[in-house]
mmCIF file of C-alpha atoms in Angstrom:
data_model
loop_
_atom_site.group_PDB
_atom_site.id
_atom_site.type_symbol
_atom_site.label_atom_id
_atom_site.label_comp_id
_atom_site.label_asym_id
_atom_site.label_seq_id
_atom_site.Cartn_x
_atom_site.Cartn_y
_atom_site.Cartn_z
ATOM 1 C CA UNK H 1 0.000 0.000 0.000
ATOM 2 C CA UNK H 2 2.921 2.362 -0.387
ATOM 3 C CA UNK H 3 2.306 3.223 -4.042
ATOM 4 C CA UNK H 4 -0.416 5.048 -5.963
ATOM 5 C CA UNK H 5 -1.800 1.684 -7.071
ATOM 6 C CA UNK H 6 -5.439 0.989 -6.289
ATOM 7 C CA UNK H 7 -5.968 -1.438 -3.454
ATOM 8 C CA UNK H 8 -8.800 -2.651 -1.197
ATOM 9 C CA UNK H 9 -8.517 -2.501 2.590
ATOM 10 C CA UNK H 10 -11.140 -4.076 4.869
ATOM 11 C CA UNK H 11 -11.235 -3.212 8.568
ATOM 12 C CA UNK H 12 -12.454 -5.519 11.315
ATOM 13 C CA UNK H 13 -15.490 -3.254 11.933
ATOM 14 C CA UNK H 14 -16.702 -3.862 8.367
ATOM 15 C CA UNK H 15 -15.501 -0.553 6.870
ATOM 16 C CA UNK H 16 -13.912 -0.814 3.413
ATOM 17 C CA UNK H 17 -11.581 1.509 1.488
ATOM 18 C CA UNK H 18 -10.894 1.004 -2.192
ATOM 19 C CA UNK H 19 -8.535 3.394 -3.877
ATOM 20 C CA UNK H 20 -5.071 4.823 -4.122
ATOM 21 C CA UNK H 21 -2.399 4.782 -1.412
ATOM 22 C CA UNK H 22 0.834 6.620 -0.631
ATOM 23 C CA UNK H 23 3.125 5.797 2.290
ATOM 24 C CA UNK H 24 0.517 3.365 3.720
ATOM 25 C CA UNK H 25 -2.118 6.134 3.823
ATOM 26 C CA UNK H 26 -5.229 6.686 1.711
ATOM 27 C CA UNK H 27 -3.987 9.178 -0.878
ATOM 28 C CA UNK H 28 -5.402 10.066 -4.292
ATOM 29 C CA UNK H 29 -8.815 8.963 -5.525
ATOM 30 C CA UNK H 30 -10.787 6.494 -3.439
ATOM 31 C CA UNK H 31 -14.023 5.303 -1.860
ATOM 32 C CA UNK H 32 -14.555 4.619 1.846
ATOM 33 C CA UNK H 33 -17.659 2.838 3.098
ATOM 34 C CA UNK H 34 -18.218 2.849 6.843
ATOM 35 C CA UNK H 35 -19.868 -0.099 8.569
ATOM 36 C CA UNK H 36 -23.025 2.047 9.069
ATOM 37 C CA UNK H 37 -23.353 2.425 5.250
ATOM 38 C CA UNK H 38 -22.138 6.040 5.040
ATOM 39 C CA UNK H 39 -19.945 6.443 1.928
ATOM 40 C CA UNK H 40 -17.333 8.999 0.835
ATOM 41 C CA UNK H 41 -16.103 9.013 -2.775
ATOM 42 C CA UNK H 42 -13.428 11.490 -3.719
ATOM 43 C CA UNK H 43 -9.942 12.757 -3.126
ATOM 44 C CA UNK H 44 -7.766 11.775 -0.170
ATOM 45 C CA UNK H 45 -4.513 13.184 1.189
ATOM 46 C CA UNK H 46 -2.425 11.695 4.000
ATOM 47 C CA UNK H 47 -5.294 9.441 5.089
ATOM 48 C CA UNK H 48 -7.933 12.192 5.201
ATOM 49 C CA UNK H 49 -10.736 13.433 2.949
ATOM 50 C CA UNK H 50 -9.127 16.361 1.150
ATOM 51 C CA UNK H 51 -10.130 17.983 -2.134
ATOM 52 C CA UNK H 52 -13.348 17.300 -4.065
ATOM 53 C CA UNK H 53 -15.651 14.580 -2.816
ATOM 54 C CA UNK H 54 -19.159 13.332 -2.141
ATOM 55 C CA UNK H 55 -20.344 12.072 1.250
ATOM 56 C CA UNK H 56 -23.601 10.132 1.443
ATOM 57 C CA UNK H 57 -24.979 9.537 4.935
ATOM 58 C CA UNK H 58 -27.069 6.473 5.739
ATOM 59 C CA UNK H 59 -30.253 8.557 6.272
ATOM 60 C CA UNK H 60 -30.001 9.904 2.707
ATOM 61 C CA UNK H 61 -28.309 13.327 3.054
ATOM 62 C CA UNK H 62 -25.565 14.047 0.516
ATOM 63 C CA UNK H 63 -22.776 16.632 0.587
ATOM 64 C CA UNK H 64 -20.980 17.355 -2.690
ATOM 65 C CA UNK H 65 -18.087 19.746 -2.569
ATOM 66 C CA UNK H 66 -14.723 20.605 -1.126
ATOM 67 C CA UNK H 67 -13.039 19.018 1.884
ATOM 68 C CA UNK H 68 -10.024 20.133 3.889
ATOM 69 C CA UNK H 69 -8.512 17.356 5.988
ATOM 70 C CA UNK H 70 -11.818 15.686 6.947
ATOM 71 C CA UNK H 71 -13.781 18.957 7.241
ATOM 72 C CA UNK H 72 -16.287 20.346 4.759
ATOM 73 C CA UNK H 73 -14.577 23.505 3.576
ATOM 74 C CA UNK H 74 -15.255 25.909 0.738
ATOM 75 C CA UNK H 75 -18.096 25.575 -1.776
ATOM 76 C CA UNK H 76 -20.503 22.691 -1.602
ATOM 77 C CA UNK H 77 -24.075 21.503 -1.894
ATOM 78 C CA UNK H 78 -26.040 19.805 0.833
ATOM 79 C CA UNK H 79 -28.872 17.682 -0.530
ATOM 80 C CA UNK H 80 -31.471 16.570 2.015
ATOM 81 C CA UNK H 81 -33.296 13.232 1.776
ATOM 82 C CA UNK H 82 -36.362 15.064 0.379
ATOM 83 C CA UNK H 83 -34.253 16.497 -2.474
ATOM 84 C CA UNK H 84 -33.884 20.059 -1.127
ATOM 85 C CA UNK H 85 -30.568 21.498 -2.303
ATOM 86 C CA UNK H 86 -28.730 24.120 -0.261
ATOM 87 C CA UNK H 87 -25.589 25.694 -1.733
ATOM 88 C CA UNK H 88 -23.140 26.525 1.028
ATOM 89 C CA UNK H 89 -19.772 28.093 1.613
ATOM 90 C CA UNK H 90 -18.128 26.392 4.584
ATOM 91 C CA UNK H 91 -15.486 28.113 6.624
ATOM 92 C CA UNK H 92 -15.285 24.984 8.772
ATOM 93 C CA UNK H 93 -17.298 21.810 9.254
ATOM 94 C CA UNK H 94 -20.887 22.531 10.318
ATOM 95 C CA UNK H 95 -20.819 19.378 12.404
ATOM 96 C CA UNK H 96 -18.386 21.212 14.666
ATOM 97 C CA UNK H 97 -21.162 23.747 15.410
ATOM 98 C CA UNK H 98 -19.390 26.473 13.460
ATOM 99 C CA UNK H 99 -21.025 28.734 10.908
ATOM 100 C CA UNK H 100 -21.483 28.233 7.227
ATOM 101 C CA UNK H 101 -22.906 30.845 4.890
ATOM 102 C CA UNK H 102 -25.511 30.313 2.165
ATOM 103 C CA UNK H 103 -23.786 31.188 -1.134
ATOM 104 C CA UNK H 104 -26.681 33.530 -1.932
ATOM 105 C CA UNK H 105 -25.603 35.586 1.077
ATOM 106 C CA UNK H 106 -29.117 35.499 2.493
ATOM 107 C CA UNK H 107 -28.494 33.676 5.744
ATOM 108 C CA UNK H 108 -26.109 32.087 8.153
ATOM 109 C CA UNK H 109 -26.831 28.401 8.739
ATOM 110 C CA UNK H 110 -26.011 26.563 11.932
ATOM 111 C CA UNK H 111 -26.145 22.791 11.977
#
């Protein structure tokens, strides 16, 4: 797993990563599926979600956009299970209770 070659790694908890590696870390393009059926498909750097990617949560919410070392960061879209699309500009991950701003500039959204 020390090259950019694609490889599959299965963890004991049932999580699976399929994608590129560098220095024994997820690095490049890849897909990670957690044991609870949440899935991230996108770019990785040094073992973390970094760059463009799509996260699908098991309840149906989807985030498409930019990531910065496991945090939603920059432009992205949050799609709710009912299909509502919210375009956001993250300054940090909303899951950390920090602010994100609607790209239309109309409101501040707290998750």
